[in-house]
CSV table of C-alpha atoms in Angstrom, one decimal:
chain,number,residue,atom,x,y,z
A,1,MET,CA,-2.6,95.6,57.4
A,2,SER,CA,-0.1,95.0,60.2
A,3,SER,CA,2.8,96.5,58.2
A,4,ILE,CA,3.7,99.8,59.8
A,5,PHE,CA,6.5,100.8,57.5
A,6,LEU,CA,6.9,100.4,53.7
A,7,PRO,CA,10.0,98.0,53.9
A,8,ALA,CA,8.0,95.6,56.1
A,9,TYR,CA,5.1,95.9,53.6
A,10,ASP,CA,7.3,95.1,50.6
A,11,LYS,CA,8.9,92.2,52.5
A,12,ARG,CA,5.5,90.6,53.2
A,13,LYS,CA,4.4,91.2,49.6
A,14,THR,CA,7.4,89.2,48.4
A,15,SER,CA,6.9,86.3,50.9
A,16,THR,CA,3.1,86.0,50.3
A,17,GLY,CA,2.8,86.9,46.6
A,18,ILE,CA,0.0,89.3,47.5
A,19,THR,CA,0.5,92.7,46.1
A,20,LYS,CA,-2.8,94.4,46.8
A,21,ALA,CA,-6.2,93.6,48.3
A,22,PRO,CA,-8.1,91.1,46.2
A,23,LEU,CA,-11.2,92.3,44.3
A,24,ILE,CA,-13.3,89.7,46.0
A,25,LEU,CA,-13.0,91.6,49.3
A,26,GLY,CA,-15.3,94.2,47.8
A,27,MET,CA,-18.2,91.7,47.7
A,28,SER,CA,-20.8,91.9,50.4
A,29,PRO,CA,-20.1,89.3,53.1
A,30,SER,CA,-23.7,88.1,52.9
A,31,HIS,CA,-23.0,87.0,49.2
A,32,SER,CA,-19.6,85.5,49.6
A,33,LEU,CA,-17.8,82.9,51.8
A,34,GLY,CA,-15.0,85.4,52.2
A,35,VAL,CA,-11.3,84.9,51.9
A,36,PRO,CA,-9.8,82.2,52.1
A,37,TYR,CA,-13.0,80.0,52.1
A,38,CYS,CA,-14.1,81.2,48.7
A,39,MET,CA,-11.0,79.9,47.1
A,40,THR,CA,-11.9,76.6,45.3
A,41,THR,CA,-9.9,73.5,44.8
A,42,ASP,CA,-8.5,72.8,41.3
A,43,ILE,CA,-8.9,69.1,40.6
A,44,MET,CA,-8.3,69.5,36.8
A,45,HIS,CA,-4.6,70.6,37.2
A,46,LEU,CA,-4.3,68.3,40.3
A,47,ALA,CA,-4.9,65.3,38.0
A,48,GLY,CA,-1.9,66.3,35.9
A,49,ASN,CA,0.3,67.2,38.9
A,50,LEU,CA,-0.5,63.9,40.7
A,51,SER,CA,0.2,62.0,37.5
A,52,ASP,CA,3.7,63.5,37.3
A,53,LEU,CA,4.2,62.8,41.0
A,54,LEU,CA,3.5,59.1,40.5
A,55,ILE,CA,5.0,58.5,37.1
A,56,SER,CA,8.4,60.1,37.8
A,57,PRO,CA,9.3,57.7,40.6
A,58,TRP,CA,7.9,54.7,38.7
A,59,ARG,CA,10.3,55.7,35.9
A,60,ARG,CA,13.2,56.5,38.2
A,61,MET,CA,13.1,60.1,37.0
A,62,ILE,CA,13.2,62.0,40.3
A,63,ASP,CA,16.1,64.1,41.5
A,64,CYS,CA,18.2,62.3,44.1
A,65,ASP,CA,21.6,62.4,45.8
A,66,ALA,CA,24.6,60.9,44.0
A,67,THR,CA,25.0,58.5,46.8
A,68,ASP,CA,21.5,57.1,46.6
A,69,ALA,CA,21.3,53.4,45.6
A,70,ILE,CA,18.8,53.9,42.8
A,71,ASN,CA,19.0,50.2,41.8
A,72,SER,CA,17.3,49.4,45.1
A,73,TRP,CA,14.2,51.4,44.3
A,74,ASP,CA,11.7,48.6,44.0
A,75,TRP,CA,9.0,51.0,43.1
A,76,ALA,CA,10.7,52.0,39.8
A,77,VAL,CA,8.9,49.3,37.9
A,78,LEU,CA,8.7,51.3,34.6
A,79,SER,CA,12.4,52.4,34.5
A,80,ASP,CA,13.4,49.8,32.0
A,81,GLY,CA,12.9,51.1,28.5
A,82,ALA,CA,11.4,47.9,27.1
A,83,ILE,CA,8.9,47.7,30.0
A,84,TRP,CA,8.0,51.4,29.6
A,85,ASP,CA,7.4,50.9,25.8
A,86,THR,CA,5.2,47.9,26.4
A,87,TYR,CA,3.3,49.7,29.1
A,88,GLY,CA,2.6,52.6,26.6
A,89,VAL,CA,1.3,50.2,24.1
A,90,SER,CA,-1.1,48.7,26.7
A,91,VAL,CA,-2.4,52.2,27.5
A,92,HIS,CA,-3.0,52.8,23.8
A,93,GLU,CA,-4.7,49.5,23.2
A,94,ALA,CA,-6.9,50.0,26.2
A,95,GLY,CA,-8.3,53.1,24.5
A,96,SER,CA,-10.2,50.9,22.0
A,97,HIS,CA,-12.2,49.6,25.0
A,98,LEU,CA,-13.3,53.1,26.1
A,99,PRO,CA,-16.7,54.2,24.7
A,100,GLY,CA,-17.0,57.4,22.8
A,101,SER,CA,-18.8,59.0,25.8
A,102,PHE,CA,-15.5,58.9,27.6
A,103,GLY,CA,-14.1,61.5,25.3
A,104,THR,CA,-10.6,61.4,23.8
A,105,ARG,CA,-8.9,58.1,24.3
A,106,PRO,CA,-5.5,58.2,26.0
A,107,ARG,CA,-2.6,57.9,23.6
A,108,ASN,CA,0.6,55.9,24.0
A,109,ILE,CA,2.0,57.5,27.1
A,110,ALA,CA,5.5,56.2,26.5
A,111,GLU,CA,5.6,58.1,23.2
A,112,LYS,CA,3.6,61.2,24.1
A,113,LEU,CA,4.3,61.9,27.7
A,114,THR,CA,6.7,64.8,27.0
A,115,SER,CA,4.9,66.1,23.9
A,116,GLY,CA,1.5,67.3,24.8
A,117,TYR,CA,-0.1,64.6,26.8
A,118,LYS,CA,-3.4,66.3,27.8
A,119,THR,CA,-4.8,66.6,31.3
A,120,TRP,CA,-7.9,64.5,30.4
A,121,GLU,CA,-5.6,61.7,29.2
A,122,PHE,CA,-3.7,61.9,32.5
A,123,GLN,CA,-6.9,61.6,34.4
A,124,LEU,CA,-8.1,58.6,32.4
A,125,HIS,CA,-4.7,57.0,32.7
A,126,THR,CA,-3.8,57.6,36.3
A,127,PHE,CA,-7.2,57.4,38.0
A,128,GLY,CA,-8.8,54.8,35.7
A,129,LEU,CA,-6.5,52.6,33.6
A,130,GLY,CA,-3.5,52.8,35.9
A,131,PRO,CA,-4.7,50.6,38.7
A,132,ILE,CA,-5.8,48.0,36.1
A,133,LEU,CA,-2.6,48.0,34.0
A,134,LEU,CA,-0.2,48.2,37.0
A,135,TYR,CA,-1.7,45.3,38.9
A,136,ASN,CA,1.0,42.5,39.0
A,137,ILE,CA,3.6,45.1,38.0
A,138,LEU,CA,3.8,47.3,41.1
A,139,LEU,CA,4.6,45.5,44.3
A,140,ASP,CA,1.4,44.8,46.4
A,141,ALA,CA,2.3,47.4,49.1
A,142,TYR,CA,2.8,50.2,46.5
A,143,PHE,CA,-0.2,49.0,44.4
A,144,ALA,CA,-2.5,49.1,47.4
A,145,ASN,CA,-1.3,52.5,48.4
A,146,TYR,CA,-1.7,53.9,44.9
A,147,CYS,CA,-5.2,52.5,44.7
A,148,LYS,CA,-6.2,54.5,47.8
A,149,LEU,CA,-5.3,57.7,46.0
A,150,ALA,CA,-7.1,56.6,42.8
A,151,ARG,CA,-10.3,55.6,44.6
A,152,GLY,CA,-10.4,58.8,46.6
A,153,PHE,CA,-9.8,60.9,43.6
A,154,GLN,CA,-12.6,59.0,41.7
A,155,ILE,CA,-15.0,59.8,44.4
A,156,MET,CA,-14.1,63.5,44.5
A,157,CYS,CA,-14.7,63.8,40.7
A,158,GLN,CA,-18.4,62.8,41.0
A,159,HIS,CA,-21.1,65.4,40.4
A,160,SER,CA,-23.1,64.0,43.3
A,161,ILE,CA,-21.3,62.8,46.4
A,162,THR,CA,-23.0,61.3,49.5
A,163,THR,CA,-21.8,61.9,53.0
A,164,GLU,CA,-20.7,58.3,53.3
A,165,SER,CA,-18.7,58.6,50.1
A,166,LEU,CA,-17.0,61.8,51.4
A,167,VAL,CA,-16.0,60.0,54.6
A,168,SER,CA,-14.6,57.2,52.5
A,169,ALA,CA,-12.7,59.6,50.3
A,170,GLN,CA,-11.3,61.5,53.3
A,171,SER,CA,-10.1,58.2,54.9
A,172,LEU,CA,-8.5,56.9,51.7
A,173,LEU,CA,-6.7,60.1,50.9
A,174,CYS,CA,-5.4,60.4,54.5
A,175,GLN,CA,-4.2,56.8,54.3
A,176,TRP,CA,-2.5,57.4,51.0
A,177,GLU,CA,-0.2,60.0,52.6
A,178,HIS,CA,-0.7,61.4,56.1
A,179,GLY,CA,-0.8,65.2,56.2
A,180,PHE,CA,-0.6,65.6,52.4
A,181,GLU,CA,-2.4,68.5,50.8
A,182,LEU,CA,-5.2,66.4,49.4
A,183,ASN,CA,-6.7,66.0,52.9
A,184,HIS,CA,-8.7,69.2,52.4
A,185,LEU,CA,-10.6,68.0,49.4
A,186,ALA,CA,-13.4,66.3,51.3
A,187,THR,CA,-13.8,69.0,53.9
A,188,GLU,CA,-13.9,71.7,51.3
A,189,THR,CA,-16.6,69.7,49.4
A,190,LEU,CA,-18.8,70.0,52.5
A,191,ARG,CA,-18.5,73.8,52.2
A,192,LYS,CA,-18.5,74.4,48.5
A,193,GLY,CA,-20.0,71.2,46.9
A,194,PRO,CA,-18.3,68.7,44.5
A,195,PRO,CA,-15.0,70.0,43.1
A,196,ILE,CA,-16.0,68.9,39.6
A,197,CYS,CA,-18.8,71.5,39.5
A,198,TYR,CA,-16.2,74.4,39.7
A,199,ALA,CA,-13.2,72.7,38.1
A,200,GLN,CA,-11.2,74.5,35.4
A,201,TRP,CA,-12.4,72.2,32.5
A,202,THR,CA,-15.0,74.7,31.4
A,203,MET,CA,-12.7,77.7,31.7
A,204,GLU,CA,-9.9,76.0,29.8
A,205,ARG,CA,-12.3,75.0,27.0
A,206,THR,CA,-13.6,78.5,26.8
A,207,ILE,CA,-10.1,80.0,26.5
A,208,GLY,CA,-9.4,77.5,23.7
A,209,ASN,CA,-12.6,78.3,21.9
A,210,LEU,CA,-12.0,82.1,22.1
A,211,GLY,CA,-8.5,81.6,20.8
A,212,GLN,CA,-9.9,79.7,17.8
A,213,GLU,CA,-12.2,82.6,17.0
A,214,ILE,CA,-9.4,85.2,16.7
A,215,ARG,CA,-9.5,86.6,13.1
A,216,GLN,CA,-7.1,89.5,13.4
A,217,PRO,CA,-3.6,88.2,14.2
A,218,SER,CA,-2.2,91.7,14.0
A,219,ASN,CA,-4.3,92.8,17.0
A,220,PRO,CA,-5.2,89.6,18.8
A,221,TYR,CA,-5.9,90.9,22.3
A,222,SER,CA,-8.4,93.5,21.2
A,223,ASN,CA,-10.1,91.0,18.9
A,224,LEU,CA,-10.2,88.5,21.7
A,225,ALA,CA,-11.8,91.0,24.0
A,226,GLN,CA,-14.5,91.8,21.4
A,227,GLU,CA,-15.2,88.1,21.0
A,228,GLY,CA,-15.6,87.7,24.7
A,229,VAL,CA,-18.0,90.7,24.8
A,230,ARG,CA,-20.1,89.2,22.0
A,231,ARG,CA,-20.3,85.8,23.8
A,232,CYS,CA,-21.4,87.5,27.0
A,233,ARG,CA,-24.2,89.4,25.2
A,234,VAL,CA,-25.4,86.1,23.5
A,235,ASN,CA,-25.3,84.3,26.9
A,236,SER,CA,-27.3,87.1,28.5
A,237,LEU,CA,-29.9,87.0,25.8
A,238,LEU,CA,-30.2,83.2,26.1
A,239,ALA,CA,-30.5,83.5,29.9
A,240,ALA,CA,-33.3,86.1,29.6
A,241,MET,CA,-35.1,84.5,26.6
A,242,PRO,CA,-34.3,80.8,26.4
A,243,GLU,CA,-36.7,80.5,23.4
A,244,LEU,CA,-34.0,82.1,21.3
A,245,GLY,CA,-31.8,79.1,21.7
A,246,ILE,CA,-31.7,76.6,18.8
A,247,PRO,CA,-33.8,73.6,19.7
A,248,PRO,CA,-32.1,70.2,19.9
A,249,LYS,CA,-32.3,67.9,17.0
A,250,GLY,CA,-35.1,65.4,17.0
A,251,LEU,CA,-34.7,61.6,16.8
A,252,PRO,CA,-33.1,60.2,13.7
A,253,ASP,CA,-35.2,58.4,11.1
A,254,GLY,CA,-36.3,54.9,12.2
A,255,ALA,CA,-35.7,55.5,15.9
A,256,GLU,CA,-38.2,54.1,18.4
A,257,ASP,CA,-38.8,56.3,21.5
A,258,LEU,CA,-39.4,53.8,24.3
A,259,GLY,CA,-40.1,56.4,27.0
A,260,GLY,CA,-38.2,57.3,30.1
A,261,GLY,CA,-35.2,58.6,28.0
A,262,TYR,CA,-34.6,55.2,26.3
A,263,VAL,CA,-34.5,55.2,22.5
A,264,LEU,CA,-33.8,52.3,20.1
A,265,LEU,CA,-31.5,53.4,17.3
A,266,ARG,CA,-30.7,51.8,14.0
A,267,LYS,CA,-29.1,49.9,12.5
A,268,ARG,CA,-32.0,47.4,12.4
A,269,GLU,CA,-32.0,44.0,10.7
A,270,ARG,CA,-33.8,44.0,7.4
A,271,TYR,CA,-35.1,40.5,7.6
A,272,LEU,CA,-36.6,38.5,10.4
A,273,PHE,CA,-34.2,36.7,12.6
A,274,SER,CA,-34.8,33.2,14.2
A,275,PRO,CA,-32.7,32.9,17.4
A,276,PRO,CA,-30.8,29.7,18.1
A,277,MET,CA,-31.9,27.4,20.9
A,278,GLN,CA,-29.8,28.9,23.8
A,279,GLU,CA,-31.1,32.4,23.0
A,280,THR,CA,-34.7,31.0,22.6
A,281,GLN,CA,-34.4,29.5,26.1
A,282,ALA,CA,-33.2,32.8,27.5
A,283,ILE,CA,-36.2,34.6,25.9
A,284,GLN,CA,-38.6,31.9,27.3
A,285,THR,CA,-37.2,32.5,30.8
A,286,PHE,CA,-37.7,36.3,30.5
A,287,LEU,CA,-41.3,35.8,29.3
A,288,GLY,CA,-42.0,33.3,32.2
A,289,LEU,CA,-42.9,30.5,29.8
A,290,ASP,CA,-42.8,26.9,31.0
A,291,PRO,CA,-39.4,25.5,29.9
A,292,ASP,CA,-40.9,21.9,29.8
A,293,GLN,CA,-43.2,23.0,27.0
A,294,PRO,CA,-42.2,23.1,23.4
A,295,ALA,CA,-40.3,26.3,22.7
A,296,PRO,CA,-42.1,28.9,20.6
A,297,HIS,CA,-40.7,29.8,17.2
A,298,PHE,CA,-39.6,33.4,17.8
A,299,LYS,CA,-38.9,35.7,14.9
A,300,PHE,CA,-37.9,39.4,15.2
A,301,ARG,CA,-35.5,42.0,13.9
A,302,ARG,CA,-32.4,42.9,15.8
A,303,TRP,CA,-31.5,46.4,16.7
A,304,ALA,CA,-27.9,47.7,17.0
A,305,ARG,CA,-28.0,50.6,19.5
A,306,LEU,CA,-29.9,52.0,22.5
A,307,ARG,CA,-29.7,55.5,24.0
A,308,LEU,CA,-29.9,55.3,27.8
A,309,LYS,CA,-31.7,57.7,30.0
A,310,ASN,CA,-28.3,59.2,31.0
A,311,GLY,CA,-27.5,60.1,27.3
A,312,GLN,CA,-25.0,57.3,26.7
A,313,ILE,CA,-25.2,55.1,23.6
A,314,ALA,CA,-25.1,51.3,24.3
A,315,ARG,CA,-24.2,49.2,21.3
A,316,SER,CA,-24.2,45.5,20.6
A,317,ALA,CA,-21.8,42.7,19.7
A,318,TRP,CA,-24.0,42.0,16.7
A,319,ARG,CA,-22.6,45.0,14.9
A,320,GLU,CA,-19.5,46.0,16.9
A,321,THR,CA,-17.7,42.7,16.1
A,322,LEU,CA,-17.8,43.6,12.4
A,323,LYS,CA,-15.7,46.7,12.9
A,324,ALA,CA,-12.0,47.0,12.3
A,325,VAL,CA,-10.1,47.0,15.6
A,326,HIS,CA,-8.4,50.3,15.0
A,327,ASN,CA,-11.8,52.0,14.6
A,328,LEU,CA,-13.4,50.4,17.6
A,329,ARG,CA,-14.7,52.2,20.7
A,330,VAL,CA,-16.3,49.3,22.6
A,331,SER,CA,-19.7,50.4,23.9
A,332,ARG,CA,-21.5,47.1,24.4
A,333,ASN,CA,-20.6,46.4,28.1
A,334,VAL,CA,-23.2,47.7,30.6
A,335,LEU,CA,-24.2,47.8,34.2
A,336,PHE,CA,-27.8,46.6,34.6
A,337,SER,CA,-30.3,45.5,37.3
A,338,HIS,CA,-31.5,41.9,37.4
A,339,LEU,CA,-33.5,40.2,40.1
A,340,ALA,CA,-32.8,43.0,42.6
A,341,GLN,CA,-29.1,42.7,41.9
A,342,THR,CA,-26.6,44.8,39.9
A,343,ARG,CA,-24.6,42.9,37.3
A,344,PHE,CA,-22.2,43.5,34.4
A,345,GLY,CA,-23.1,42.1,31.0
A,346,GLU,CA,-22.1,42.2,27.3
A,347,ILE,CA,-25.0,43.1,25.0
A,348,GLN,CA,-25.5,40.8,22.1
A,349,TYR,CA,-28.4,42.6,20.5
A,350,PHE,CA,-31.6,44.5,21.2
A,351,ALA,CA,-35.0,43.4,19.9
A,352,ARG,CA,-38.7,44.1,20.1
A,353,LEU,CA,-40.9,41.1,20.9
A,354,PRO,CA,-44.6,41.7,19.9
A,355,TYR,CA,-47.4,40.4,22.2
A,356,HIS,CA,-51.2,40.7,22.1
A,357,VAL,CA,-52.9,43.1,24.4
A,358,ASP,CA,-56.6,43.5,25.4
A,359,ASN,CA,-56.9,47.0,24.0
A,360,PRO,CA,-59.5,47.9,21.4
A,361,ALA,CA,-57.2,50.6,20.0
A,362,GLU,CA,-54.2,48.3,19.5
A,363,ASP,CA,-53.8,44.6,18.7
A,364,TYR,CA,-50.3,44.2,20.2
A,365,ASP,CA,-47.5,45.9,22.1
A,366,PHE,CA,-43.8,45.1,22.4
A,367,HIS,CA,-41.4,43.7,25.0
A,368,ASN,CA,-38.3,45.8,24.4
A,369,ILE,CA,-35.4,43.5,25.3
A,370,ALA,CA,-31.6,43.2,25.4
A,371,LEU,CA,-29.9,39.8,25.1
A,372,LEU,CA,-26.7,39.8,27.2
A,373,LYS,CA,-23.8,37.6,28.2
A,374,LEU,CA,-23.2,37.7,31.9
A,375,TYR,CA,-19.9,38.6,33.5
A,376,SER,CA,-19.0,36.7,36.6
A,377,ARG,CA,-19.0,38.6,39.9
A,378,PRO,CA,-15.8,40.6,40.6
A,379,ASP,CA,-13.0,38.9,42.5
A,380,GLN,CA,-13.7,40.1,46.0
A,381,ASP,CA,-10.1,39.8,47.2
A,382,LEU,CA,-8.8,42.1,44.4
A,383,VAL,CA,-11.7,44.5,45.0
A,384,ASN,CA,-10.7,44.8,48.6
A,385,MET,CA,-7.0,45.0,47.9
A,386,SER,CA,-7.5,47.8,45.3
A,387,SER,CA,-9.9,49.9,47.4
A,388,GLN,CA,-12.6,49.1,44.7
A,389,THR,CA,-10.6,50.4,41.8
A,390,VAL,CA,-10.0,47.1,40.1
A,391,ALA,CA,-13.0,44.7,39.6
A,392,ALA,CA,-11.9,41.7,37.7
A,393,CYS,CA,-14.6,39.5,36.1
A,394,THR,CA,-14.7,36.7,33.5
A,395,LEU,CA,-17.1,36.6,30.6
A,396,THR,CA,-19.4,33.6,31.0
A,397,ASN,CA,-21.5,31.8,28.4
A,398,THR,CA,-24.7,32.4,30.4
A,399,LEU,CA,-27.3,34.3,28.3
A,400,ILE,CA,-30.1,36.3,29.9
A,401,VAL,CA,-32.7,38.6,28.6
A,402,VAL,CA,-33.7,41.9,30.4
A,403,ASP,CA,-36.0,44.8,29.7
A,404,VAL,CA,-33.9,47.6,28.2
A,405,LYS,CA,-35.0,50.0,30.9
A,406,HIS,CA,-33.1,47.9,33.4
A,407,ILE,CA,-29.8,49.0,31.8
A,408,ASN,CA,-28.2,51.7,33.9
A,409,THR,CA,-25.0,52.7,32.2
A,410,VAL,CA,-22.3,51.8,29.7
A,411,VAL,CA,-19.1,50.6,31.4
A,412,VAL,CA,-15.6,49.7,30.2
A,413,MET,CA,-14.3,46.2,30.3
A,414,ILE,CA,-10.5,46.1,29.8
A,415,PRO,CA,-9.2,42.6,28.9
A,416,ARG,CA,-6.2,41.5,31.0
A,417,ARG,CA,-4.5,38.3,31.8
A,418,MET,CA,-3.6,38.5,35.5
A,419,THR,CA,-2.7,36.5,38.6
A,420,LEU,CA,-5.5,37.1,41.2
A,421,PRO,CA,-4.6,37.4,44.9
A,422,LEU,CA,-5.3,33.7,45.5
A,423,GLY,CA,-2.7,32.8,42.9
A,424,VAL,CA,-5.0,31.8,40.1
A,425,GLU,CA,-4.0,33.1,36.7
A,426,GLU,CA,-6.7,33.7,34.2
A,427,ASP,CA,-8.1,36.0,31.4
A,428,CYS,CA,-10.2,38.7,33.1
A,429,PHE,CA,-12.1,41.8,32.2
A,430,CYS,CA,-11.6,44.8,34.5
A,431,THR,CA,-14.4,47.3,34.7
A,432,LEU,CA,-14.0,51.0,34.7
A,433,SER,CA,-16.7,53.7,35.0
A,434,GLN,CA,-16.7,57.1,33.3
A,435,PRO,CA,-15.0,59.8,35.4
A,436,GLY,CA,-17.7,61.9,37.0
A,437,LEU,CA,-20.3,59.5,35.5
A,438,ASP,CA,-23.3,61.2,37.1
A,439,ALA,CA,-22.5,64.2,34.9
A,440,SER,CA,-24.9,62.5,32.5
A,441,VAL,CA,-27.9,63.2,34.7
A,442,LEU,CA,-27.4,66.9,34.0
A,443,GLY,CA,-28.9,66.3,30.6
A,444,ILE,CA,-25.6,66.0,28.6
A,445,ALA,CA,-26.7,64.0,25.6
A,446,TYR,CA,-24.3,62.3,23.2
A,447,ASP,CA,-24.8,62.3,19.4
A,448,ILE,CA,-27.5,59.8,18.5
A,449,PHE,CA,-27.0,60.2,14.8
A,450,GLU,CA,-24.8,57.7,13.0
A,451,ASP,CA,-21.1,58.5,13.1
A,452,GLU,CA,-17.8,56.8,12.6
A,453,ASP,CA,-18.5,54.5,15.6
A,454,ASP,CA,-21.5,53.0,13.8
A,455,ARG,CA,-19.9,52.1,10.5
A,456,ASP,CA,-19.3,48.4,10.0
A,457,ALA,CA,-18.7,45.9,7.2
A,458,GLY,CA,-22.0,44.1,7.6
A,459,GLY,CA,-25.1,44.2,5.3
A,460,ASP,CA,-28.8,43.3,5.3
A,461,VAL,CA,-29.7,46.2,7.7
A,462,ASP,CA,-31.8,49.3,7.6
A,463,GLU,CA,-29.7,52.3,8.1
């Protein structure tokens, strides 16, 4: 607008990359935030770009002056070929501990980094597995700095973000690198909402789907345009008349709807099971029975799976331990509420305990329970050092029984042998939550019908 002559106009076009007025300026100001405030952040591609920004110096793969003393780069902890290969194997093996609800498991990054490593794999690696796997490898100062970025990015990927969390994310990202371009993420969220709600994941998937639907290679662009028009028509009809949509599948045969979004799913034990003494005592405690009295002789059938209210499928050690390791996607670790506290536990099995009720219509009802092994509380020093990205626990032998409706979500527990900040070396399990976990409250349900994850070598069960 301020260019008086054409040469000045051409020069400004070159310097800004703007060739003409954007179409969005034609929108009514009352229906638009206006330029530039309507421009959204892109956390999808940001995940890939930040991953490259971090991995390159760790591998000593950044451009530098010939006189730089690259051997003094103490942050280049993955520059050695053997260490890099071992790290890639660790990433691949950690994928077996990610439930199916986490999507595609990250592949061996040492083998696949330059041959199509996907953005979702980068996000799981850099902002989930990375802090766990790089602890005791990166120097403490670099590790703590990296965790500030990882934690801030984790917060910004949530579908629901509180004001307190936004303040924390802004502080962490500012501490990670003063004046870096990420500082605007939190402030833009106040104006536009959580970035994950307008990230490019949906658009990229749509582009891929439309590309798969091309049936005329000789005229692909025209064919693609027609596929897009057809999809828009279908979406318009579904928006105007939702009843045209195909109804979702019902529950599979043998499932028990427990209400509140919780559903017990088979496999179910064919014959009655008598729990051993320690499990019996845990059940007694749950039922409030006097431990000094003779223990009742419980008999029930065990269940393998439970659909949670957020759509995730929690499984049990009873069946998962029968699967081959290369087929495993561990889904038996959960976050649950117990005695007004939030704890981590490993589900051993689910069950229904019958009890008599004073109801003329029914003789008995059920306690729907889960038997769990407790994890210890996370090492607080490591939690603080890692800005809450690494919570290291140990699996105890303590058994407890809880109502299945006290189970909140499925979590990851990555096994690692590590030296804790106080110098104690031990075998730990590090927890990891699903990126954007509260996406599940939007009604995204995972397949509750049996698939590859539910096949095992055991018998004596009802499918």
